[in-house]
Amino acid sequence: MITIRRIVIISCVVLFQCFNQSYSLNYWRKGAIIDNNNHGMKYQRANQSKYKYEIRKITVPVDHFSFAVNESFQLRYLVNDTWQKDENPPIFFYTGNEGWIEVFAENTGFMWDIAPNFGALLVFAEHRYYGESLPYGNKSYSDAKYLGYLNSQQALADYVQLIEFLKSDPKLKSSSVIAFGGSYGGMLSAWFRIKYPHIVQGAIAASAPILQFTDITDCEAFSRIVTSDFRAANPTCPKLIRRSWGAIANITSTEKGKQWLSSSWKLCKPLNTTDDINQFKNWLINIYSNLAMVDYPYESDFLAPLPAYPITEFCKHLNKMNPTHEELLTILNKAVNVYTNYTGKTSCLATEDASPDLGATGWNYQACTEMIMPMCSDGIHDMFEPQAWNLQEYSDFCVKAYNVTPKPYLACQTYGCNDLSTATNIVFSNGLLDPWSSGGVLRNLSQSALAIVIAEGAHHLDLRSANAADPYSVTVARKFHQHAITRWIREHDENLSK
Ligand SMILES: *[C@@H]1O[C@H](CO)[C@@H](O)[C@H](O)[C@H]1NC(C)=O
Ligand SMILES: *[C@@H]1O[C@H](CO)[C@@H](O)[C@H](O)[C@H]1NC(C)=O
Ligand SMILES: *[C@@H]1O[C@H](CO)[C@@H](O)[C@H](O)[C@H]1NC(C)=O
Ligand SMILES: *[C@@H]1O[C@H](CO)[C@@H](O)[C@H](O)[C@H]1NC(C)=O
Ligand SMILES: *[C@@H]1O[C@H](CO)[C@@H](O)[C@H](O)[C@H]1NC(C)=O
Ligand SMILES: *[C@@H]1O[C@H](CO)[C@@H](O)[C@H](O)[C@H]1NC(C)=O
Ligand SMILES: *[C@@H]1O[C@H](CO)[C@@H](O)[C@H](O)[C@H]1NC(C)=O
Ligand SMILES: *[C@@H]1O[C@H](CO)[C@@H](O)[C@H](O)[C@H]1NC(C)=O
């Protein structure tokens, strides 16, 4: 999930350009060499996927909740039935989030690892408006009137319809359904169980910040966790990052300095305006947050190709006492290259987007409507520049960019935040390295809506496939999940036989 800390408008001064850009962003796809209009971080993803599945489509309504619109579109989902047992096979259902569903299937090895034990049918559903599940085809992002059907309630209703369709197969008629999801997908899996307990028997909600909302979670919590991850690698590291903001301001105060920074960092587009510099800083903030999210104990390629424990690698470069501004920005560039250039194939750095593959624009729209997650920093307890949370400014951007006004309380009104004691059959898991644990459920809500903490885990590490480098805490978490799933399936099967 992308953090929207400070919205930089720049590239879409005119609304129309904004949408044009959205369109091309959303079409960045796995398997293609992405060149981002020839400026971009040259970004190449391996085409071969680790897992095999069939790609299918189901027709769903554009609008599940009104009788005014009767249009429909095709939603994609991935299926693997190889391990499906004959009698009441459980359906393991990934509630897709903001991106190509293939990416989530690939990064949710846990479901693949355990499907054989459970004789489960594996299904990964693509979230509407992402990947190829575009309600209005290539027009979907072109106009506010087409985008309005992008929200979590509609997505969950798609999933209900898909499950009802799957269960129209006589073999699956009495199957239990277990939802899985990580990040926003984890929010969806938890909300799915909360809203539709008759459809889904239980949910594994990994790194699901369902409490990262207004008046529920302190807006600085996220920034503090990112900072503490960097501090854990090396205490000098976050101190130098904190100083780097001043160094950037100082160096970029002159033309010569801007030129120096642009060329020594190999930026695709030289820094020129104040907006460029803000975008550059915003890009760095996103890289630091992303690094904290994917600080996995082994090499991985989720948001970017990265080494094991990338923050440790990053911080190895930031250990010099009292560097000059130029020295500091030079070693920071080396550090940032751990994120941007682990493959050694990045020719220049595009500061437009730090995590290009996950449908950034769709998420920006969601972050402008119902997913208002206040973020701030104070520059004292965290390594960022002080930045207050300003709903008015945020809202102004949303009106300008998408012609929508945020509804900061909608998610809590719809799904619950303050009182979730009626929730049942959910495991909320959070890694303590993961900045999103700030808005995660960290205590047990009821007899069967349970919270577990993975001390050494980053963003939904537990959903990834087992790895020899896994810390013990994540192995324990996966066992916990399997016990819960076994219990939910047993309860369901017992109720059936009554
Ligand atoms: C990627 O794989 C798909 C099918 O799996 C194939 O159609 C496509 O041509 C491949 N693309 C590249 C760039 O190899
Ligand atoms: C399901 O996955 C297994 C393991 O990757 C693979 O052998 C099998 O062919 C897949 N089945 C389908 C229907 O794709
Ligand atoms: C949608 O509405 C149009 C006209 O209002 C009608 O002709 C069409 O049959 C409807 N389609 C569906 C799928 O209901
Ligand atoms: C959208 O798709 C249609 C039909 O496939 C195509 O003719 C058109 O050029 C596309 N538009 C854009 C902006 O890509
Ligand atoms: C930049 O830093 C240098 C050295 O610390 C200092 O002399 C200079 O005044 C600073 N310039 C600005 C614009 O802050
Ligand atoms: C830098 O920005 C100014 C306006 O602020 C513009 O006139 C100039 O062409 C820009 N230079 C480059 C190299 O983009
Ligand atoms: C990426 O790494 C390669 C190999 O070390 C280097 O040649 C290239 O300049 C680097 N790219 C950037 C943007 O620093
Ligand atoms: C929640 O309850 C479970 C089982 O009763 C327990 O293992 C777990 O530690 C509890 N979680 C928290 C955060 O107290």
Coordinates of C-alpha atoms in Angstrom, one line a residue, residues 35-36 38-42 257-271 279-280 283-284 287 329-334 336-337 340-341 344-352:
D35 CA 9.8 2.9 -19.8
N36 CA 7.5 5.5 -18.2
N38 CA 11.2 7.3 -21.8
H39 CA 12.0 9.1 -18.5
G40 CA 11.2 6.3 -16.2
M41 CA 13.1 4.1 -13.9
K42 CA 13.6 1.4 -16.4
G257 CA 23.6 22.8 -6.7
K258 CA 20.5 21.7 -8.6
Q259 CA 22.6 20.7 -11.5
W260 CA 25.0 18.9 -9.3
L261 CA 22.3 16.9 -7.5
S262 CA 20.5 16.1 -10.8
S263 CA 23.6 14.8 -12.5
S264 CA 25.3 13.1 -9.5
W265 CA 22.1 11.2 -8.7
K266 CA 21.4 10.5 -12.4
L267 CA 17.9 11.9 -12.2
C268 CA 16.0 11.3 -15.4
K269 CA 14.6 14.8 -15.3
P270 CA 16.8 17.6 -13.8
L271 CA 15.5 19.4 -10.8
Q279 CA 8.5 15.7 -5.7
F280 CA 12.1 14.6 -5.2
W283 CA 9.9 10.2 -3.7
L284 CA 12.5 9.7 -1.0
I287 CA 11.3 4.9 -0.7
L329 CA 23.8 13.6 -0.4
T330 CA 26.5 11.5 -2.1
I331 CA 26.3 8.7 0.4
L332 CA 22.5 9.0 0.5
N333 CA 22.5 8.4 -3.2
K334 CA 24.4 5.2 -2.7
V336 CA 18.9 5.0 -2.2
N337 CA 20.4 2.9 -5.0
T340 CA 16.2 1.9 -7.1
N341 CA 19.1 0.0 -8.6
G344 CA 22.3 -2.5 -11.6
K345 CA 20.1 -2.0 -14.7
T346 CA 18.5 1.4 -13.8
S347 CA 19.9 4.0 -16.2
C348 CA 18.3 7.0 -14.5
L349 CA 16.1 7.7 -11.5
A350 CA 12.5 8.8 -12.1
T351 CA 11.2 10.6 -9.1
E352 CA 7.6 10.3 -10.2

